[in-house]
């Protein structure tokens, strides 16, 4: 299946009309209502397996939650088994955002994908105030190895793993997806080091792709967020730690063996430069890999237009089609 390279999504255009901008400023409900509704939907979905320990680092337990689609949770009337293992589900490994320094696995805005027959594993990882890069990638790869090792137990298709994330999670998802076999990033976390940490597709919502160019592309607001976040992540700034910044940049690791990639980014993002997604798209195109960039016209850093049912349905169909 050949990916269409670009698609423009225009849910934000109405907010850009001069006559309506004042209304949106005066009534925060107009902005917050879609987000509150989305949060209510997410909160209504409970994981089938909560707080599963996928690894330990020192005395710290690294945890994930597993959500199963209805097709996998059907009870086998002959065995009483709560899993329908004859219908193994593709797995979406969700990586939360939070500037690498905050956030948790409880924030899962893509539970809509359960309706498309996908399982979801939402992963906690060590945050930058606790452990600098590359601890985050080491943890995520350990989670993938754990899930693949236990795929049968959870009713998962070990050959259909998709990694996805938003903001810092989008960066970590992309970096994980393109760095299979990079020793410095594989790490030694967890008990299943001989199991592959490979994934078969990547979905990055407004994530970073090049830490060596991100500051020069940033707005003043973006710098106010990014500089302290990078200081924690890298224990310094990219210009002072170029080798580490390059290691942390997805664009530096793309090769012909990498999986298909979906990028979703607002073209008015004040926090994560839109050029970051353009850069990763260009590297993918240069190598000849399948890539698609969905541009949310007028889109900021998350919010309306990124996690609508329509958008998530289309993404699920595209990714599933690419995997089959």
Short mmCIF file of N, CA and C in Angstrom, two decimals, residues 65-149:
data_model
loop_
_atom_site.label_atom_id
_atom_site.label_comp_id
_atom_site.label_asym_id
_atom_site.label_seq_id
_atom_site.Cartn_x
_atom_site.Cartn_y
_atom_site.Cartn_z
N UNK A 65 0.01 -0.33 31.19
CA UNK A 65 -1.37 -0.80 31.19
C UNK A 65 -1.70 -1.39 29.83
N UNK A 66 -2.49 -2.44 29.81
CA UNK A 66 -2.88 -3.09 28.56
C UNK A 66 -4.40 -3.00 28.40
N UNK A 67 -4.82 -2.47 27.26
CA UNK A 67 -6.23 -2.41 26.88
C UNK A 67 -6.45 -3.39 25.74
N UNK A 68 -7.47 -4.22 25.85
CA UNK A 68 -7.74 -5.22 24.82
C UNK A 68 -9.03 -4.90 24.07
N UNK A 69 -9.05 -5.14 22.77
CA UNK A 69 -10.28 -4.94 22.00
C UNK A 69 -11.30 -6.02 22.34
N UNK A 70 -12.55 -5.75 22.04
CA UNK A 70 -13.62 -6.70 22.33
C UNK A 70 -13.37 -8.05 21.68
N UNK A 71 -12.82 -8.03 20.47
CA UNK A 71 -12.60 -9.29 19.74
C UNK A 71 -11.63 -10.20 20.46
N UNK A 72 -10.70 -9.63 21.21
CA UNK A 72 -9.71 -10.43 21.94
C UNK A 72 -10.23 -10.86 23.31
N UNK A 73 -11.15 -10.06 23.89
CA UNK A 73 -11.65 -10.36 25.23
C UNK A 73 -12.79 -11.38 25.24
N UNK A 74 -13.24 -11.83 24.09
CA UNK A 74 -14.34 -12.79 24.05
C UNK A 74 -13.94 -14.09 24.74
N UNK A 75 -14.79 -14.55 25.63
CA UNK A 75 -14.50 -15.77 26.38
C UNK A 75 -14.69 -17.00 25.49
N UNK A 76 -13.74 -17.90 25.55
CA UNK A 76 -13.83 -19.16 24.83
C UNK A 76 -14.77 -20.09 25.62
N UNK A 77 -15.92 -20.42 25.04
CA UNK A 77 -16.93 -21.20 25.75
C UNK A 77 -16.45 -22.61 26.06
N UNK A 78 -15.49 -23.12 25.30
CA UNK A 78 -15.00 -24.48 25.52
C UNK A 78 -13.99 -24.55 26.67
N UNK A 79 -13.15 -23.53 26.77
CA UNK A 79 -12.08 -23.57 27.77
C UNK A 79 -12.30 -22.62 28.94
N UNK A 80 -13.21 -21.66 28.77
CA UNK A 80 -13.40 -20.65 29.80
C UNK A 80 -12.33 -19.58 29.78
N UNK A 81 -11.43 -19.67 28.81
CA UNK A 81 -10.34 -18.70 28.68
C UNK A 81 -10.92 -17.32 28.38
N UNK A 82 -10.44 -16.31 29.08
CA UNK A 82 -10.93 -14.96 28.88
C UNK A 82 -10.35 -14.30 27.63
N UNK A 83 -9.41 -14.96 26.98
CA UNK A 83 -8.81 -14.42 25.76
C UNK A 83 -9.15 -15.28 24.56
N UNK A 84 -9.46 -14.62 23.46
CA UNK A 84 -9.67 -15.33 22.20
C UNK A 84 -8.34 -15.32 21.46
N UNK A 85 -7.50 -16.29 21.74
CA UNK A 85 -6.15 -16.28 21.19
C UNK A 85 -6.13 -16.62 19.70
N UNK A 86 -7.25 -17.09 19.17
CA UNK A 86 -7.31 -17.36 17.73
C UNK A 86 -7.45 -16.06 16.94
N UNK A 87 -7.67 -14.96 17.64
CA UNK A 87 -7.85 -13.66 16.98
C UNK A 87 -6.86 -12.67 17.59
N UNK A 88 -5.57 -12.98 17.46
CA UNK A 88 -4.53 -12.13 18.04
C UNK A 88 -4.63 -10.71 17.48
N UNK A 89 -4.51 -9.74 18.36
CA UNK A 89 -4.71 -8.34 17.99
C UNK A 89 -3.39 -7.65 17.70
N UNK A 90 -3.37 -6.77 16.69
CA UNK A 90 -2.22 -5.87 16.55
C UNK A 90 -2.14 -4.98 17.79
N UNK A 91 -0.95 -4.54 18.12
CA UNK A 91 -0.75 -3.76 19.34
C UNK A 91 -0.24 -2.37 19.03
N UNK A 92 -0.87 -1.37 19.64
CA UNK A 92 -0.38 0.01 19.61
C UNK A 92 0.29 0.28 20.95
N UNK A 93 1.57 0.60 20.92
CA UNK A 93 2.32 0.95 22.14
C UNK A 93 2.28 2.46 22.25
N UNK A 94 1.54 2.98 23.23
CA UNK A 94 1.33 4.42 23.36
C UNK A 94 2.34 5.02 24.33
N UNK A 95 3.01 6.11 23.86
CA UNK A 95 4.03 6.80 24.65
C UNK A 95 3.52 8.21 24.97
N UNK A 96 3.32 8.50 26.23
CA UNK A 96 2.75 9.79 26.63
C UNK A 96 3.77 10.92 26.45
N UNK A 97 3.24 12.13 26.36
CA UNK A 97 4.07 13.32 26.29
C UNK A 97 4.26 13.96 27.66
N UNK A 98 4.80 15.19 27.64
CA UNK A 98 5.05 15.92 28.88
C UNK A 98 6.44 16.52 28.95
N UNK A 99 6.98 16.90 27.78
CA UNK A 99 8.31 17.53 27.71
C UNK A 99 9.40 16.64 28.29
N UNK A 100 9.21 15.35 28.24
CA UNK A 100 10.15 14.33 28.76
C UNK A 100 10.25 14.33 30.28
N UNK A 101 9.62 15.32 30.94
CA UNK A 101 9.82 15.47 32.38
C UNK A 101 8.56 15.25 33.21
N UNK A 102 7.41 15.05 32.56
CA UNK A 102 6.16 14.85 33.29
C UNK A 102 5.25 13.96 32.45
N UNK A 103 4.03 13.74 32.96
CA UNK A 103 3.07 12.90 32.26
C UNK A 103 3.06 11.48 32.79
N UNK A 104 2.04 10.72 32.36
CA UNK A 104 1.94 9.33 32.82
C UNK A 104 1.17 8.49 31.82
N UNK A 105 1.18 7.20 32.05
CA UNK A 105 0.50 6.26 31.16
C UNK A 105 -1.02 6.39 31.24
N UNK A 106 -1.54 7.16 32.21
CA UNK A 106 -2.99 7.32 32.33
C UNK A 106 -3.59 8.14 31.19
N UNK A 107 -2.77 8.90 30.50
CA UNK A 107 -3.25 9.75 29.41
C UNK A 107 -3.17 8.99 28.10
N UNK A 108 -4.31 8.45 27.65
CA UNK A 108 -4.34 7.63 26.43
C UNK A 108 -5.44 8.16 25.51
N UNK A 109 -5.14 9.12 24.63
CA UNK A 109 -6.18 9.71 23.79
C UNK A 109 -6.54 8.90 22.56
N UNK A 110 -6.00 7.69 22.42
CA UNK A 110 -6.24 6.90 21.21
C UNK A 110 -7.02 5.62 21.49
N UNK A 111 -7.78 5.58 22.59
CA UNK A 111 -8.54 4.37 22.89
C UNK A 111 -9.59 4.07 21.83
N UNK A 112 -9.89 5.04 20.99
CA UNK A 112 -10.77 4.81 19.85
C UNK A 112 -10.28 3.63 19.01
N UNK A 113 -8.99 3.41 18.98
CA UNK A 113 -8.42 2.34 18.14
C UNK A 113 -8.81 0.95 18.63
N UNK A 114 -9.30 0.85 19.86
CA UNK A 114 -9.81 -0.44 20.33
C UNK A 114 -10.97 -0.91 19.46
N UNK A 115 -11.76 0.05 18.96
CA UNK A 115 -12.90 -0.30 18.11
C UNK A 115 -12.47 -0.83 16.75
N UNK A 116 -11.21 -0.64 16.41
CA UNK A 116 -10.67 -1.16 15.15
C UNK A 116 -9.93 -2.49 15.36
N UNK A 117 -10.09 -3.07 16.53
CA UNK A 117 -9.50 -4.38 16.78
C UNK A 117 -8.08 -4.36 17.26
N UNK A 118 -7.55 -3.17 17.59
CA UNK A 118 -6.17 -3.08 18.08
C UNK A 118 -6.16 -3.10 19.61
N UNK A 119 -5.17 -3.75 20.17
CA UNK A 119 -4.88 -3.62 21.59
C UNK A 119 -3.99 -2.40 21.80
N UNK A 120 -3.98 -1.88 23.01
CA UNK A 120 -3.15 -0.71 23.33
C UNK A 120 -2.39 -0.99 24.62
N UNK A 121 -1.11 -0.71 24.61
CA UNK A 121 -0.30 -0.75 25.83
C UNK A 121 0.23 0.65 26.08
N UNK A 122 -0.15 1.24 27.18
CA UNK A 122 0.32 2.58 27.54
C UNK A 122 1.45 2.45 28.55
N UNK A 123 2.58 3.07 28.22
CA UNK A 123 3.83 2.78 28.92
C UNK A 123 4.31 3.98 29.74
N UNK A 124 4.62 3.73 31.00
CA UNK A 124 5.38 4.70 31.79
C UNK A 124 6.87 4.46 31.57
N UNK A 125 7.64 5.53 31.59
CA UNK A 125 9.09 5.44 31.44
C UNK A 125 9.72 6.44 32.41
N UNK A 126 10.99 6.27 32.68
CA UNK A 126 11.66 7.20 33.59
C UNK A 126 11.70 8.59 32.97
N UNK A 127 11.30 9.58 33.76
CA UNK A 127 11.26 10.95 33.30
C UNK A 127 12.61 11.63 33.51
N UNK A 128 12.82 12.72 32.78
CA UNK A 128 14.16 13.33 32.75
C UNK A 128 14.64 13.87 34.10
N UNK A 129 13.78 14.35 35.02
CA UNK A 129 14.33 14.76 36.32
C UNK A 129 14.92 13.59 37.11
N UNK A 130 14.46 12.39 36.79
CA UNK A 130 14.95 11.19 37.48
C UNK A 130 16.12 10.56 36.77
N UNK A 131 16.07 10.56 35.43
CA UNK A 131 17.12 9.89 34.65
C UNK A 131 17.21 10.57 33.29
N UNK A 132 18.39 11.04 32.89
CA UNK A 132 18.54 11.70 31.60
C UNK A 132 18.52 10.69 30.45
N UNK A 133 18.45 11.22 29.25
CA UNK A 133 18.52 10.41 28.04
C UNK A 133 19.84 9.63 28.02
N UNK A 134 19.84 8.37 27.57
CA UNK A 134 18.77 7.66 26.85
C UNK A 134 17.91 6.72 27.69
N UNK A 135 17.76 7.01 29.00
CA UNK A 135 16.97 6.11 29.85
C UNK A 135 15.57 5.90 29.32
N UNK A 136 14.96 6.96 28.76
CA UNK A 136 13.59 6.86 28.27
C UNK A 136 13.46 5.82 27.16
N UNK A 137 14.40 5.84 26.23
CA UNK A 137 14.38 4.88 25.13
C UNK A 137 14.69 3.48 25.63
N UNK A 138 15.63 3.35 26.53
CA UNK A 138 15.93 2.04 27.11
C UNK A 138 14.68 1.42 27.73
N UNK A 139 13.90 2.25 28.44
CA UNK A 139 12.69 1.73 29.08
C UNK A 139 11.65 1.32 28.06
N UNK A 140 11.44 2.16 27.06
CA UNK A 140 10.41 1.86 26.05
C UNK A 140 10.77 0.59 25.29
N UNK A 141 12.02 0.44 24.94
CA UNK A 141 12.43 -0.79 24.24
C UNK A 141 12.27 -2.02 25.14
N UNK A 142 12.52 -1.84 26.43
CA UNK A 142 12.28 -2.95 27.37
C UNK A 142 10.80 -3.32 27.40
N UNK A 143 9.93 -2.31 27.34
CA UNK A 143 8.49 -2.57 27.32
C UNK A 143 8.09 -3.34 26.07
N UNK A 144 8.65 -2.96 24.94
CA UNK A 144 8.34 -3.67 23.69
C UNK A 144 8.79 -5.12 23.77
N UNK A 145 9.99 -5.34 24.27
CA UNK A 145 10.48 -6.72 24.40
C UNK A 145 9.60 -7.53 25.35
N UNK A 146 9.19 -6.92 26.45
CA UNK A 146 8.30 -7.60 27.40
C UNK A 146 6.98 -7.98 26.73
N UNK A 147 6.39 -7.04 26.02
CA UNK A 147 5.10 -7.29 25.38
C UNK A 147 5.20 -8.34 24.29
N UNK A 148 6.29 -8.31 23.55
CA UNK A 148 6.47 -9.34 22.51
C UNK A 148 6.69 -10.71 23.15
N UNK A 149 7.46 -10.75 24.22
CA UNK A 149 7.71 -12.02 24.92
C UNK A 149 6.41 -12.61 25.47
#
